[in-house]
XYZ file of C-alpha atoms in Angstrom:
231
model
C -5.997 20.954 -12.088
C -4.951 20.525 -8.351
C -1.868 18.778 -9.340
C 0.683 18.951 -12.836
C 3.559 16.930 -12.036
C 3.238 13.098 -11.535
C 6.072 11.276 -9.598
C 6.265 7.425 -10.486
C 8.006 4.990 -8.657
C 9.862 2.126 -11.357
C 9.746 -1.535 -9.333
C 6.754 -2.938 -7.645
C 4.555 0.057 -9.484
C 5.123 0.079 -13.173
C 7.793 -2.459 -13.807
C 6.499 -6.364 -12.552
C 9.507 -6.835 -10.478
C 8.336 -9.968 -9.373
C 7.074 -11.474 -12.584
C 10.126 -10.463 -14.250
C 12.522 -12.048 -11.351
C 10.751 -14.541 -11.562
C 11.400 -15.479 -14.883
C 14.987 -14.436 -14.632
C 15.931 -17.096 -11.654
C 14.043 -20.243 -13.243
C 16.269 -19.182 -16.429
C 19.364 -19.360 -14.113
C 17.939 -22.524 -12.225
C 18.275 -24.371 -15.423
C 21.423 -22.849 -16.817
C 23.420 -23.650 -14.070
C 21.540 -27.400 -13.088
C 20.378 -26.681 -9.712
C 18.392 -29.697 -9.720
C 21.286 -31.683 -9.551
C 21.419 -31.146 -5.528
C 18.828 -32.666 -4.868
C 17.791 -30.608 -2.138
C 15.721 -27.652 -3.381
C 12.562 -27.332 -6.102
C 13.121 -24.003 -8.385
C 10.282 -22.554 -6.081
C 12.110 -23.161 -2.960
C 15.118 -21.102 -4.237
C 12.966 -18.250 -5.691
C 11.342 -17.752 -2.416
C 14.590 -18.309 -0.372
C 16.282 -15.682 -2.938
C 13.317 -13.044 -2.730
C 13.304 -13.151 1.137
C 16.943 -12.303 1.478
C 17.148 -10.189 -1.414
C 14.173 -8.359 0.204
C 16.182 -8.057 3.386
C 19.251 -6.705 1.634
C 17.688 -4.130 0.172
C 16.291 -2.816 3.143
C 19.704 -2.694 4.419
C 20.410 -0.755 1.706
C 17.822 1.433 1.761
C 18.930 2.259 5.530
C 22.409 3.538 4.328
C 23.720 -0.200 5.866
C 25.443 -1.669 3.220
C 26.205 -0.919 -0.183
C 25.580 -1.562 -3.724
C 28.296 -3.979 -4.534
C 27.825 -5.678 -1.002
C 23.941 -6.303 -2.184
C 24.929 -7.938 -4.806
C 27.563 -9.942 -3.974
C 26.323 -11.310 -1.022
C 22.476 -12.004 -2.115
C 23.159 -15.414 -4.209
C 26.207 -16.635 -1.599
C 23.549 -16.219 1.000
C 20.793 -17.893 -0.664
C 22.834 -21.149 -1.311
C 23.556 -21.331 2.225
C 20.053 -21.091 3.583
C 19.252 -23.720 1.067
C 21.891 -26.036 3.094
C 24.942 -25.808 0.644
C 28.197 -23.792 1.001
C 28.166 -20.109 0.066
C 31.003 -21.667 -2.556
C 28.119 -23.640 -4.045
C 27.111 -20.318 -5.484
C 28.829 -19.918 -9.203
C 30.333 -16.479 -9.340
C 29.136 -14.825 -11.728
C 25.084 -15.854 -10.669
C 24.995 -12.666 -9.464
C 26.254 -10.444 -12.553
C 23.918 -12.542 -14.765
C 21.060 -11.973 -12.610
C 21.905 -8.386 -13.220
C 22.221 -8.676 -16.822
C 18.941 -11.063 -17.699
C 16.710 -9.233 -15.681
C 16.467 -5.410 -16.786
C 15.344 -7.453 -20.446
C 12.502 -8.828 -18.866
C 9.513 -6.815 -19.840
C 6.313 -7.623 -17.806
C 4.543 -4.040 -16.562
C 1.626 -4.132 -14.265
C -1.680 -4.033 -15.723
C -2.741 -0.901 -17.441
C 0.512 0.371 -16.882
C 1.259 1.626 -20.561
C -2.832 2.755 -20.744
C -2.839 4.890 -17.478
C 0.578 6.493 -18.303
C -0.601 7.311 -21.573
C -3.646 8.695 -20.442
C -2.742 10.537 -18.145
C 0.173 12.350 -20.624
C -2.724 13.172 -22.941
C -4.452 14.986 -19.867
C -1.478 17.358 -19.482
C 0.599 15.617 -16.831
C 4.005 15.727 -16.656
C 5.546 12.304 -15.741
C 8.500 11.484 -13.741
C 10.428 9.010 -11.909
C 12.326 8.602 -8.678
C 13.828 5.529 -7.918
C 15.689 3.346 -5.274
C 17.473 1.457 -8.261
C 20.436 1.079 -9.665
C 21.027 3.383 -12.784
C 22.379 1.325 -14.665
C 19.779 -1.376 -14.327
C 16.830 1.086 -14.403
C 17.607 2.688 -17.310
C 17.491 -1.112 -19.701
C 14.653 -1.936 -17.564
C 12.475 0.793 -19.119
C 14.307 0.266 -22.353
C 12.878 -3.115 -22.310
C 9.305 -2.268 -21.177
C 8.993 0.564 -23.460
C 8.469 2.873 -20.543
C 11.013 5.581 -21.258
C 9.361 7.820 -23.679
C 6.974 8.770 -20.911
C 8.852 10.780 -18.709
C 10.678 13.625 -18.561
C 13.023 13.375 -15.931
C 14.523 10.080 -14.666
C 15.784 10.354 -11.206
C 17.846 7.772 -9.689
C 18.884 7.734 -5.807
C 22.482 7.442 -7.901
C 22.447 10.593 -9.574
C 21.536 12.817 -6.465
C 23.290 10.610 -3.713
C 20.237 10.252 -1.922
C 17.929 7.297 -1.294
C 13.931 7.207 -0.693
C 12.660 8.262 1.977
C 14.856 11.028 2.087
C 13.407 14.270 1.475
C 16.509 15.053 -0.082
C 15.681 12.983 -3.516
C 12.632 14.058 -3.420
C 13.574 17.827 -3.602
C 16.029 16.868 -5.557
C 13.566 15.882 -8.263
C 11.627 18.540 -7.858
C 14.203 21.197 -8.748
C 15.386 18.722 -11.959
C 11.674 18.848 -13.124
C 10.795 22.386 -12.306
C 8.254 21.551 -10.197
C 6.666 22.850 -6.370
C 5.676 20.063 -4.050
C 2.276 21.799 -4.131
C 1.919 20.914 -7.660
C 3.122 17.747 -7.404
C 1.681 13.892 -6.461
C 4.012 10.919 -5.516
C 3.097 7.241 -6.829
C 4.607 4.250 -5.336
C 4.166 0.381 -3.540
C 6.186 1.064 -0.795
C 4.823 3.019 2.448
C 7.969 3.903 3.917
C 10.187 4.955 0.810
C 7.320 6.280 -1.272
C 5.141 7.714 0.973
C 6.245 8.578 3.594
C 8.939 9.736 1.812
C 6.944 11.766 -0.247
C 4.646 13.136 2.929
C 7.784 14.338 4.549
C 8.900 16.535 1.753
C 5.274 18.192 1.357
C 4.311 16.181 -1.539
C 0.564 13.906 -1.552
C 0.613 10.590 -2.666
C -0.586 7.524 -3.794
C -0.281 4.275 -2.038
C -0.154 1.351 -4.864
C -1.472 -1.632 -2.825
C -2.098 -4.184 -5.773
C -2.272 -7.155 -2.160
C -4.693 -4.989 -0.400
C -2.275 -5.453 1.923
C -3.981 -3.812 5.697
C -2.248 -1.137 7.187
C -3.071 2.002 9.223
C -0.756 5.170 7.278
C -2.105 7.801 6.696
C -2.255 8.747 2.395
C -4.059 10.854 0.145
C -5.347 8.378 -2.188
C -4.944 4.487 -2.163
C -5.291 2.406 -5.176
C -5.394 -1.876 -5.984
C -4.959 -1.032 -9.660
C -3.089 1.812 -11.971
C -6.347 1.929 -13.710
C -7.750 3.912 -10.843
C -5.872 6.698 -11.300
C -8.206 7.609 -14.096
C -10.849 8.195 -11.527
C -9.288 11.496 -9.813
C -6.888 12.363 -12.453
């Protein structure tokens, strides 16, 4: 067996971040009576929200701003592109977004199959992730995801964020593990695998859209269930 340690990334890959958000920001839609403006369907802010929340994050991820900047700024932001004041925004949208969504549950298809699967086989399952520990670890609470791995890594706990080889060797000293040995699974091309290329470690691009592109990976899947084919 070419490879014995499997690196998971959480959101986009495993955990429905976008089914789950979802959920959360119709729940907050209602709560708070955003109807009552007039101006903007429940779709119109979800998409409005994702797109900057999207961009914030990449800031993030480029060592740009920080945590509490993210998620100060993200609902402010969104009321104002929606043509309302940033004061529009109730304060605490943001720490309630925060607290509702890590309970939120939806996995990708044949997320809890594959992972179990692939345990029986001998793997030993990990996780590096761009998210916030505190959020990550209730998030796979929720989704009954933590029993499967053995080391949770969080860009937190090692100061590092994806793509920086530094997490990633980083997680392979926690887990005992040689890059050799070792296969990287993740949605995002930049953080996860390139990430993961730069640090000597093959991967797997999870590209559920099909989305085109022209990186270079070792394997490419549309659905977890095809790991099952080469592993």
């Amino acid at each position: 067996m070419k490879y014995r340690h499997l690196f998971f990334d959480l959101d986009h890959t495993l955990w429905d971040f976008e089914t789950n958000a979802d959920q959360t920001l119709r729940h907050l839609y209602e709560q708070h009576e955003l109807s009552r403006y007039g101006t903007f369907t429940v779709e119109e802010f979800i998409r409005v929200y994702s797109d900057i929340n999207h961009g914030l994050w990449r800031l993030y991820q480029n060592g740009k701003i920080g945590q509490q900047q993210l998620r100060a700024t993200r609902f402010p932001r969104t009321f104002s592109k929606l043509g309302l004041s940033e004061a529009d925004s109730p304060a605490d949208m943001s720490e309630q977004f925060t607290d509702i969504l890590p309970l939120k549950s939806a996995v990708f298809p044949h997320t809890h199959e594959v992972l179990a699967y692939l345990r029986g086989k001998g793997y030993v399952l990990h996780l590096i992730t761009n998210g916030f520990r505190d959020v990550q670890y209730v998030k796979l609470q929720s989704s009954n995801l933590t029993d499967y791995f053995q080391e949770i890594i969080t860009s937190e706990c090692c100061g590092h964020l994806k793509p920086d080889t530094r997490i990633f060797a980083h997680a392979l000293e926690r887990s005992g593990a040689t890059a050799a040995e070792s296969l990287m699974v993740g949605d995002n091309l930049e953080c996860d695998v390139l990430g993961a290329h730069n640090a000597g470690l093959d991967q797997v691009y999870f590209n559920p859209d099909k989305r085109r592109h022209f990186n270079q990976v070792t394997y490419e899947i549309s659905c977890l269930s095809e790991l099952k084919g080469f592993l």
